[in-house]
Coordinates of C-alpha atoms in Angstrom, one line a residue:
X1 CA 27.6 2.6 -16.9
X2 CA 25.2 5.6 -18.5
X3 CA 26.3 5.2 -21.6
X4 CA 25.7 1.3 -21.3
X5 CA 22.0 2.3 -20.5
X6 CA 21.5 4.7 -22.8
X7 CA 22.5 2.4 -25.5
X8 CA 20.3 -0.6 -24.0
X9 CA 17.8 2.1 -24.3
X10 CA 18.2 2.5 -27.9
X11 CA 18.1 -1.3 -28.1
X12 CA 15.0 -1.7 -26.8
X13 CA 13.3 1.3 -28.5
X14 CA 14.1 -0.1 -31.8
X15 CA 13.2 -3.5 -31.0
X16 CA 9.7 -2.1 -29.8
X17 CA 9.4 -0.3 -33.0
X18 CA 10.1 -3.6 -35.3
X19 CA 7.2 -5.1 -33.4
X20 CA 4.8 -2.3 -33.7
X21 CA 4.5 -0.9 -30.6
X22 CA 4.1 2.9 -29.9
X23 CA 7.0 3.7 -27.7
X24 CA 7.2 7.4 -27.4
X25 CA 9.7 9.5 -24.7
X26 CA 7.4 12.4 -23.3
X27 CA 8.4 15.2 -21.0
X28 CA 9.5 19.3 -21.7
X29 CA 9.4 19.9 -25.7
X30 CA 12.4 18.1 -27.5
X31 CA 13.8 17.1 -24.2
X32 CA 16.9 14.9 -24.5
X33 CA 17.5 11.6 -22.2
X34 CA 19.3 13.0 -19.4
X35 CA 21.2 10.3 -17.6
X36 CA 20.8 11.7 -14.2
X37 CA 16.5 11.9 -14.4
X38 CA 14.8 9.4 -12.7
X39 CA 13.6 7.8 -15.8
X40 CA 9.9 6.1 -15.8
X41 CA 8.6 3.2 -18.3
X42 CA 4.7 3.8 -17.7
X43 CA 2.1 1.7 -19.8
X44 CA -0.3 4.4 -21.4
X45 CA -3.8 2.3 -21.0
X46 CA -7.2 3.1 -20.2
X47 CA -6.2 5.1 -16.9
X48 CA -3.5 7.5 -18.9
X49 CA -0.4 8.4 -17.8
X50 CA -1.1 12.2 -17.3
X51 CA -1.7 11.3 -13.2
X52 CA 1.6 10.3 -13.3
X53 CA 3.2 13.3 -15.0
X54 CA 2.0 16.0 -13.2
X55 CA 2.9 14.3 -9.7
X56 CA 6.1 14.0 -10.9
X57 CA 5.9 17.8 -12.2
X58 CA 5.1 18.8 -8.5
X59 CA 8.3 16.1 -7.1
X60 CA 10.6 18.1 -9.7
X61 CA 9.3 21.6 -7.8
X62 CA 9.8 20.3 -4.5
X63 CA 13.1 18.4 -5.2
X64 CA 14.5 19.4 -8.0
X65 CA 15.4 16.2 -9.3
X66 CA 14.1 16.0 -12.5
X67 CA 12.2 12.9 -13.8
X68 CA 11.4 11.6 -17.2
X69 CA 9.1 9.3 -19.2
X70 CA 9.1 7.0 -21.6
X71 CA 5.3 5.7 -22.6
X72 CA 4.6 2.4 -23.8
X73 CA 1.2 2.6 -25.7
X74 CA -1.9 -0.3 -25.5
X75 CA -1.4 -3.7 -24.9
X76 CA 1.4 -4.5 -27.0
X77 CA 3.5 -1.8 -25.4
X78 CA 2.6 -3.1 -22.2
X79 CA 3.9 -6.1 -22.9
X80 CA 6.9 -4.7 -24.8
X81 CA 7.7 -3.4 -21.0
X82 CA 7.6 -6.7 -19.5
X83 CA 10.1 -8.3 -22.3
X84 CA 12.3 -4.8 -21.4
X85 CA 12.8 -5.1 -17.9
X86 CA 13.0 -9.2 -17.7
X87 CA 15.3 -9.0 -20.2
X88 CA 17.3 -7.2 -17.6
X89 CA 18.7 -4.8 -20.4
X90 CA 16.0 -1.6 -19.6
X91 CA 17.5 1.3 -18.2
X92 CA 14.2 2.3 -16.0
X93 CA 14.2 3.5 -12.7
X94 CA 10.6 3.0 -12.0
X95 CA 8.3 1.3 -14.1
X96 CA 4.4 1.5 -14.3
X97 CA 2.6 -2.0 -16.1
X98 CA -0.5 -4.2 -15.7
X99 CA -0.1 -7.1 -15.2
X100 CA 1.4 -9.4 -11.9
X101 CA 5.0 -9.8 -11.0
X102 CA 4.8 -12.4 -8.9
X103 CA 5.9 -15.2 -11.1
X104 CA 9.1 -13.2 -11.1
X105 CA 9.4 -12.9 -7.4
X106 CA 9.1 -16.4 -7.1
X107 CA 11.6 -17.1 -9.6
X108 CA 14.4 -16.1 -7.2
X109 CA 17.6 -14.3 -8.1
X110 CA 18.8 -12.7 -11.2
X111 CA 22.4 -11.5 -11.9
X112 CA 23.3 -8.5 -14.0
X113 CA 26.6 -7.1 -14.9
X114 CA 28.0 -10.2 -12.3
X115 CA 25.9 -8.6 -9.9
X116 CA 23.4 -11.4 -8.4
X117 CA 20.5 -9.6 -6.9
X118 CA 17.5 -11.7 -4.9
X119 CA 14.7 -10.8 -7.2
X120 CA 13.9 -9.0 -10.4
X121 CA 12.5 -6.4 -8.3
X122 CA 13.7 -4.0 -5.4
X123 CA 12.3 -4.4 -1.7
X124 CA 10.3 -1.4 -1.1
X125 CA 10.0 -2.2 2.6
X126 CA 11.7 0.3 3.8
X127 CA 10.0 3.0 1.7
X128 CA 6.5 1.5 2.8
X129 CA 7.6 2.0 6.9
X130 CA 9.3 5.2 6.7
X131 CA 7.7 8.1 7.7
X132 CA 6.3 10.7 5.1
X133 CA 7.7 14.2 5.7
X134 CA 4.9 16.5 7.3
X135 CA 2.3 14.0 8.0
X136 CA 3.0 13.7 11.6
X137 CA 4.6 10.3 11.5
X138 CA 2.1 8.6 8.8
X139 CA 3.5 6.3 6.3
X140 CA 2.5 4.7 3.1
X141 CA 1.6 1.5 5.6
X142 CA -0.5 3.2 7.6
X143 CA -2.4 4.8 5.2
X144 CA -2.8 2.0 2.9
X145 CA -6.1 -0.2 2.8
X146 CA -5.9 -3.3 4.3
X147 CA -6.9 -5.3 0.6
X148 CA -4.0 -3.7 -1.0
X149 CA -1.6 -4.7 1.9
X150 CA -2.7 -8.5 1.7
X151 CA -2.6 -8.2 -2.1
X152 CA 0.9 -6.2 -2.2
X153 CA 3.2 -8.3 0.7
X154 CA 4.7 -11.4 0.8
X155 CA 6.5 -12.8 3.8
X156 CA 6.6 -9.3 5.3
X157 CA 7.9 -7.8 2.0
X158 CA 6.9 -5.2 -0.5
X159 CA 8.2 -5.3 -4.2
X160 CA 5.7 -3.0 -5.6
X161 CA 3.0 -0.6 -5.7
X162 CA -0.5 -0.2 -7.0
X163 CA -1.1 2.9 -9.3
X164 CA -4.8 1.9 -10.2
X165 CA -8.0 0.2 -8.4
X166 CA -10.0 -1.2 -11.4
X167 CA -13.6 -2.1 -10.7
X168 CA -15.4 -3.3 -13.7
X169 CA -19.1 -4.1 -14.4
X170 CA -22.2 -3.3 -16.4
X171 CA -22.0 0.1 -18.0
X172 CA -25.5 1.5 -19.0
X173 CA -26.0 4.3 -21.8
X174 CA -29.0 5.6 -20.1
X175 CA -29.6 8.1 -23.4
X176 CA -30.3 4.4 -25.4
X177 CA -31.7 3.1 -22.4
X178 CA -34.2 6.0 -22.3
X179 CA -34.9 6.0 -26.0
X180 CA -36.0 2.6 -26.0
X181 CA -38.9 3.0 -23.5
X182 CA -37.1 1.6 -20.6
X183 CA -37.3 3.3 -17.1
X184 CA -34.9 2.5 -13.6
X185 CA -38.0 0.0 -13.1
X186 CA -36.9 -2.1 -16.0
X187 CA -33.3 -2.6 -14.8
X188 CA -32.7 -6.2 -14.3
X189 CA -32.4 -7.9 -11.0
X190 CA -31.3 -10.9 -12.0
X191 CA -29.6 -12.7 -14.8
X192 CA -33.0 -14.4 -16.3
X193 CA -34.6 -10.5 -16.1
X194 CA -31.2 -9.5 -18.0
X195 CA -31.9 -12.2 -20.5
X196 CA -35.8 -10.9 -21.0
X197 CA -34.5 -6.7 -20.9
X198 CA -32.3 -8.3 -24.0
X199 CA -35.4 -10.1 -25.6
X200 CA -37.4 -7.1 -25.1
X201 CA -34.3 -5.0 -26.8
X202 CA -33.6 -7.0 -29.7
X203 CA -37.5 -7.2 -30.4
X204 CA -37.9 -3.2 -30.8
X205 CA -35.5 -3.9 -34.0
X206 CA -33.6 -0.6 -33.1
X207 CA -30.0 0.6 -33.8
X208 CA -29.1 0.1 -30.7
X209 CA -28.4 -3.6 -29.5
X210 CA -28.6 -5.4 -25.9
X211 CA -25.0 -5.3 -25.8
X212 CA -21.5 -4.7 -27.1
X213 CA -17.5 -5.8 -26.4
X214 CA -14.5 -6.1 -28.3
X215 CA -13.6 -9.5 -29.2
X216 CA -10.1 -9.2 -29.2
X217 CA -9.8 -7.5 -26.1
X218 CA -12.8 -8.5 -23.7
X219 CA -13.6 -8.1 -20.3
X220 CA -16.4 -10.5 -19.9
X221 CA -13.8 -13.4 -18.5
X222 CA -12.4 -11.0 -15.6
X223 CA -15.8 -10.0 -14.8
X224 CA -17.1 -13.6 -14.6
X225 CA -16.0 -13.9 -11.3
X226 CA -18.6 -11.9 -9.6
X227 CA -21.1 -14.2 -10.8
X228 CA -19.3 -17.3 -9.6
X229 CA -18.9 -15.3 -5.9
X230 CA -22.4 -14.4 -5.8
X231 CA -23.7 -18.2 -6.4
X232 CA -20.6 -19.9 -4.4
X233 CA -20.2 -16.9 -1.4
X234 CA -17.2 -15.3 -0.7
X235 CA -15.6 -17.8 1.7
X236 CA -16.1 -20.0 -0.8
X237 CA -14.4 -17.8 -3.7
X238 CA -11.8 -17.2 -1.3
X239 CA -10.5 -21.0 -1.5
X240 CA -10.4 -20.5 -5.2
X241 CA -8.4 -17.5 -5.3
X242 CA -5.8 -19.5 -2.7
X243 CA -5.9 -22.0 -5.3
X244 CA -7.7 -24.5 -3.2
X245 CA -11.1 -26.6 -4.8
X246 CA -14.4 -26.9 -3.3
X247 CA -14.0 -27.2 0.7
X248 CA -11.0 -26.6 0.8
X249 CA -9.7 -29.3 -1.5
X250 CA -6.4 -30.0 -3.4
X251 CA -5.7 -27.5 -6.4
X252 CA -6.3 -30.0 -8.8
X253 CA -9.7 -29.4 -8.3
X254 CA -10.2 -25.7 -8.7
X255 CA -12.7 -26.0 -11.8
X256 CA -15.1 -28.0 -10.1
X257 CA -17.2 -25.5 -8.3
X258 CA -20.9 -25.5 -8.8
X259 CA -21.2 -21.9 -9.2
X260 CA -18.3 -21.9 -12.3
X261 CA -20.7 -24.0 -13.9
X262 CA -23.6 -21.5 -13.6
X263 CA -21.9 -18.8 -14.5
X264 CA -20.2 -19.8 -17.7
X265 CA -24.3 -20.6 -18.7
X266 CA -24.8 -17.4 -18.0
X267 CA -22.0 -16.1 -20.1
X268 CA -22.8 -18.7 -22.7
X269 CA -26.4 -17.2 -23.5
X270 CA -25.2 -13.8 -23.3
X271 CA -22.5 -13.9 -25.9
X272 CA -24.0 -16.9 -27.9
X273 CA -27.5 -16.0 -28.3
X274 CA -28.0 -14.0 -31.8
X275 CA -29.0 -10.3 -31.4
X276 CA -27.6 -10.0 -28.1
X277 CA -24.4 -8.5 -28.8
X278 CA -23.5 -5.7 -31.5
X279 CA -22.7 -7.2 -34.6
X280 CA -19.7 -4.9 -34.7
X281 CA -17.9 -6.5 -31.5
X282 CA -15.7 -8.5 -33.6
X283 CA -14.4 -5.8 -35.7
X284 CA -13.7 -2.8 -33.4
X285 CA -10.4 -2.5 -31.4
X286 CA -11.4 -1.8 -27.7
X287 CA -11.2 2.1 -28.1
X288 CA -13.5 2.6 -31.1
X289 CA -15.8 -0.3 -29.3
X290 CA -15.9 2.2 -26.3
X291 CA -16.4 4.8 -28.9
X292 CA -19.3 3.3 -30.3
X293 CA -20.9 2.5 -26.7
X294 CA -21.1 6.1 -26.2
X295 CA -22.5 7.1 -29.6
X296 CA -25.4 4.7 -28.9
X297 CA -25.0 1.5 -30.4
X298 CA -26.2 -0.4 -27.5
X299 CA -27.5 -0.3 -24.1
X300 CA -24.7 -2.1 -22.2
X301 CA -21.2 -2.9 -22.0
X302 CA -19.2 -4.6 -19.3
X303 CA -16.3 -2.0 -19.0
X304 CA -13.9 -0.7 -16.3
X305 CA -14.0 2.7 -13.9
X306 CA -11.5 3.9 -16.7
X307 CA -14.0 4.6 -19.2
X308 CA -14.9 8.0 -18.4
X309 CA -11.3 9.0 -18.3
X310 CA -9.8 6.9 -21.5
X311 CA -12.9 8.6 -23.4
X312 CA -12.8 12.2 -21.9
X313 CA -13.6 13.4 -25.8
X314 CA -17.3 12.4 -25.3
X315 CA -18.7 15.0 -23.6
X316 CA -22.5 14.6 -22.1
X317 CA -22.6 11.3 -22.4
X318 CA -25.0 10.0 -19.7
X319 CA -23.9 6.6 -18.8
X320 CA -24.2 4.7 -15.0
X321 CA -22.9 1.7 -13.7
X322 CA -26.1 -0.7 -12.9
X323 CA -26.0 -3.1 -10.1
X324 CA -24.9 -6.5 -11.1
X325 CA -27.7 -8.7 -11.6
X326 CA -28.1 -11.8 -8.8
X327 CA -27.2 -15.1 -10.9
X328 CA -30.8 -16.9 -11.2
X329 CA -29.4 -20.4 -10.4
X330 CA -28.6 -19.1 -7.0
X331 CA -32.5 -21.0 -5.9
X332 CA -31.0 -24.2 -6.2
X333 CA -28.9 -23.3 -3.0
X334 CA -32.4 -21.3 -1.5
X335 CA -34.9 -24.1 -1.3
X336 CA -37.4 -21.9 1.0
X337 CA -37.4 -19.3 -2.2
X338 CA -38.6 -22.5 -4.2
X339 CA -41.4 -23.3 -1.9
X340 CA -42.8 -19.6 -1.6
X341 CA -43.0 -19.4 -4.9
X342 CA -44.9 -22.5 -5.5
X343 CA -47.1 -21.3 -2.6
X344 CA -47.6 -17.9 -4.2
X345 CA -48.2 -19.3 -7.6
X346 CA -45.0 -17.4 -9.0
X347 CA -42.0 -18.7 -10.7
X348 CA -38.4 -18.7 -8.3
X349 CA -36.9 -16.3 -10.6
X350 CA -39.9 -13.8 -10.1
X351 CA -39.7 -14.1 -5.9
X352 CA -35.9 -14.1 -6.1
X353 CA -36.1 -10.7 -7.8
X354 CA -39.0 -9.1 -5.1
X355 CA -36.7 -10.6 -2.2
X356 CA -33.8 -8.5 -4.1
X357 CA -35.8 -5.3 -4.4
X358 CA -36.7 -5.5 -0.8
X359 CA -32.4 -6.1 -0.2
X360 CA -32.3 -2.7 -2.1
X361 CA -34.5 -1.1 -0.2
X362 CA -33.1 -2.0 2.9
X363 CA -34.8 -5.1 4.7
X364 CA -33.2 -7.1 7.0
X365 CA -36.0 -10.1 6.5
X366 CA -38.6 -10.4 3.6
X367 CA -41.8 -9.0 4.6
X368 CA -43.6 -10.2 1.6
X369 CA -42.5 -14.0 1.9
X370 CA -41.8 -14.9 5.9
X371 CA -41.5 -18.0 4.6
X372 CA -37.9 -17.5 3.2
X373 CA -35.8 -18.1 6.2
X374 CA -33.3 -16.4 7.5
X375 CA -30.3 -18.3 5.6
X376 CA -31.6 -17.9 2.5
X377 CA -32.2 -14.8 2.8
X378 CA -28.9 -13.9 3.8
X379 CA -27.3 -16.0 1.3
X380 CA -29.2 -14.0 -1.5
X381 CA -28.4 -10.7 0.3
X382 CA -24.3 -11.3 0.4
X383 CA -25.0 -12.1 -3.4
X384 CA -26.5 -9.0 -4.1
X385 CA -23.8 -7.1 -2.2
X386 CA -21.1 -8.4 -4.7
X387 CA -22.5 -5.5 -7.3
X388 CA -19.1 -5.3 -9.0
X389 CA -15.9 -7.0 -9.9
X390 CA -12.8 -5.3 -8.8
X391 CA -8.9 -6.0 -8.2
X392 CA -6.3 -3.6 -6.6
X393 CA -3.3 -5.7 -8.1
X394 CA -3.5 -5.5 -11.8
X395 CA -1.8 -2.1 -12.1
X396 CA 2.0 -2.5 -10.2
X397 CA 4.5 -0.2 -10.1
X398 CA 8.2 -1.4 -9.0
X399 CA 11.8 -0.5 -9.1
X400 CA 14.2 -2.9 -11.2
X401 CA 16.4 -4.1 -8.9
X402 CA 19.4 -3.5 -11.9
X403 CA 18.8 0.3 -11.3
X404 CA 21.4 2.2 -10.5
X405 CA 19.1 5.3 -8.9
X406 CA 16.8 3.1 -6.8
X407 CA 17.3 5.7 -3.5
X408 CA 15.9 8.7 -5.8
X409 CA 13.3 6.1 -7.7
X410 CA 12.2 5.5 -4.0
X411 CA 11.6 8.8 -3.1
X412 CA 9.7 9.5 -6.2
X413 CA 7.3 6.5 -5.0
X414 CA 7.0 7.7 -2.1
X415 CA 6.0 11.1 -2.8
X416 CA 3.3 9.4 -5.3
X417 CA 1.8 8.0 -1.9
X418 CA 2.1 11.5 0.3
X419 CA -1.1 13.6 0.9
X420 CA -0.1 15.9 -2.0
X421 CA 0.8 12.9 -4.5
X422 CA -2.2 11.3 -3.6
X423 CA -4.6 14.4 -4.4
X424 CA -2.8 14.8 -7.7
X425 CA -3.7 11.7 -8.4
X426 CA -7.4 12.0 -7.1
X427 CA -7.6 15.3 -9.6
X428 CA -6.1 14.4 -12.4
X429 CA -8.5 11.1 -12.7
X430 CA -11.8 13.0 -11.7
X431 CA -12.2 11.9 -8.4
X432 CA -10.7 8.0 -8.9
X433 CA -8.8 7.0 -5.7
X434 CA -5.9 4.9 -4.7
X435 CA -5.7 2.1 -2.0
X436 CA -4.3 4.7 0.3
X437 CA -6.5 7.3 2.6
X438 CA -4.8 10.7 2.6
X439 CA -4.2 11.9 6.3
X440 CA -5.6 15.3 5.7
X441 CA -7.9 13.4 3.3
X442 CA -9.4 14.6 -0.5
X443 CA -10.0 18.1 -1.5
X444 CA -13.3 18.7 -2.3
X445 CA -13.8 18.3 -6.8
X446 CA -16.5 17.9 -8.7
X447 CA -17.1 14.4 -10.0
X448 CA -19.4 13.0 -12.4
X449 CA -22.7 10.4 -11.5
X450 CA -20.4 7.7 -12.2
X451 CA -17.4 8.6 -10.3
X452 CA -19.5 9.3 -7.6
X453 CA -21.1 5.9 -7.8
X454 CA -17.9 3.7 -8.4
X455 CA -16.9 6.0 -5.2
X456 CA -19.8 5.1 -3.1
X457 CA -19.4 1.1 -4.0
X458 CA -16.3 1.1 -3.0
X459 CA -17.0 2.9 0.5
X460 CA -19.2 0.4 0.5
X461 CA -17.5 -2.8 0.4
X462 CA -20.3 -3.7 -2.6
X463 CA -16.9 -4.7 -4.7
X464 CA -16.1 -8.2 -5.5
X465 CA -12.5 -8.0 -5.7
X466 CA -11.0 -11.1 -6.9
X467 CA -7.3 -11.4 -6.0
X468 CA -5.4 -14.1 -6.8
X469 CA -2.5 -13.2 -8.4
X470 CA 0.1 -13.7 -5.2
X471 CA -1.2 -17.7 -5.3
X472 CA 1.6 -19.9 -6.4
X473 CA -0.6 -22.1 -8.1
X474 CA -1.7 -18.8 -10.1
X475 CA 1.4 -17.3 -10.5
X476 CA 4.6 -20.0 -10.4
X477 CA 3.2 -23.2 -11.4
X478 CA 1.4 -21.8 -14.8
X479 CA -2.1 -22.6 -14.2
X480 CA -4.5 -20.1 -15.4
X481 CA -7.5 -18.7 -13.1
X482 CA -9.5 -17.6 -16.1
X483 CA -10.3 -20.9 -17.7
X484 CA -7.3 -20.9 -20.1
X485 CA -5.6 -24.7 -19.3
X486 CA -6.0 -26.1 -22.7
X487 CA -8.7 -24.0 -23.7
X488 CA -7.8 -20.6 -24.8
X489 CA -9.7 -17.3 -24.2
X490 CA -13.4 -18.2 -23.1
X491 CA -15.5 -16.3 -24.5
X492 CA -13.9 -17.4 -28.1
X493 CA -14.3 -21.1 -27.0
X494 CA -18.2 -20.3 -26.0
X495 CA -18.9 -18.8 -29.1
X496 CA -16.9 -22.0 -30.8
X497 CA -19.7 -24.0 -29.3
X498 CA -18.1 -25.4 -26.1
X499 CA -20.6 -25.7 -23.5
X500 CA -19.7 -24.8 -19.7
X501 CA -19.5 -28.6 -18.8
X502 CA -16.9 -29.2 -21.4
X503 CA -14.7 -26.0 -20.5
X504 CA -14.5 -27.1 -17.0
X505 CA -13.6 -30.7 -18.3
X506 CA -10.8 -29.4 -20.6
X507 CA -9.4 -27.1 -17.3
X508 CA -9.6 -29.8 -14.8
X509 CA -8.0 -32.4 -17.3
X510 CA -5.0 -30.3 -18.1
X511 CA -4.4 -29.4 -14.5
X512 CA -4.8 -33.2 -13.5
X513 CA -2.7 -33.9 -16.4
X514 CA 0.3 -31.7 -15.4
X515 CA -0.3 -32.2 -11.5
X516 CA 3.1 -33.8 -11.1
X517 CA 5.0 -30.6 -12.2
X518 CA 2.8 -28.3 -10.6
X519 CA 3.2 -29.5 -7.3
X520 CA 6.7 -28.7 -7.8
X521 CA 6.1 -25.0 -7.4
X522 CA 3.6 -25.1 -4.5

């Protein structure tokens, strides 16, 4: 068996190299493959791999069990990991990747070397439920956030673990902002105000653009749901995440929500208006784009909470998230705001911005516009509470069911979520937290303002978590939750001239044409 797995590793690495994917074994200098060690295959993405290396070092010191790492770099490397595991030839005992595993869980059993396994991934339920040594009866399950429990369990079973909480939003380069003569009073509160700010920046005709992104690896698509959710409200978005249409209708109609149209129109204007996006956006890879942003190429960049970790070589950069501007189209659902605007001789968006300012100041009703109803105020208040987009289920760790060291692998994974492991992660990641709460709490460490703001947003529940990966419609039936049913990449389609209505129509028609096949998976 050891000879077979060693040979498999050679074959896999050779295949990866032929695809131009950078895969490297890491650990001690000159370290050779150890068949007795726990073999970890890990994607080296924005959150890095140092957290895992540091936890493994502590685990080795505590147990004497060696852990060896093989890193797969970037999104190509991440794709190669999935290919390796799904080819049933990987020698990895623990895998950390980006991307859902539910499609393969729903696919059922696999057979390797004549042995049949219920799924491609080992059942980790016993690991979740067993007590962690020295923690007064605590288990992984008792320490886990409720949202993460729901995202990672299926019929009471767990097949994977989270290794990052991904928060994304609009990051502001404060140095650029101030050089443009802008202050905190200029931070946009609505999407119409966001466009006004973009126009002002373009008019200044300075080196900095309003926004910058990477066209080959864009994050607008994954950020867009926060604007949809602001318009639709959380309850309505739950239907979409569960694979249902408006008012809990059939999944055939998941692309007929009004909020999708209005959010797409915001994104369309943002990515197609001349001057709004830095011209280098089409030629830079993601890491270089982030470097351009930090060096002052743009005032804003839609980015994730990994930014300061991945770009740690950029010192003394003043960045912070702004609260996502509330989608201006929400006034379509708040008639008392429209009436108040007419009475005051103002635009509806101006009154909306005033109400948002009141909400930010802690008001529970509008003192400036008493005619605004409690119902309409509550709708805007809920929308303002969705300040960032997030997911706990994008970055998953698991044990292939055909690993020869499942018990060892479980013990290592369990250590990651011990208080010691969680604090090592916390320190290494500069204050980033996993969706688990240590029994003894987190240590006091110095955090940047950027990280403090993210943690505060999590604590105040002002993140809209877009969790859909477990839903069968998306996981098993090959239906895209990100507007890619027959229309390709969303941003590319918008830049290519497609309208919001055309994109929604294309997605709806594609799903309806395939519906008889899709239903078989539900």
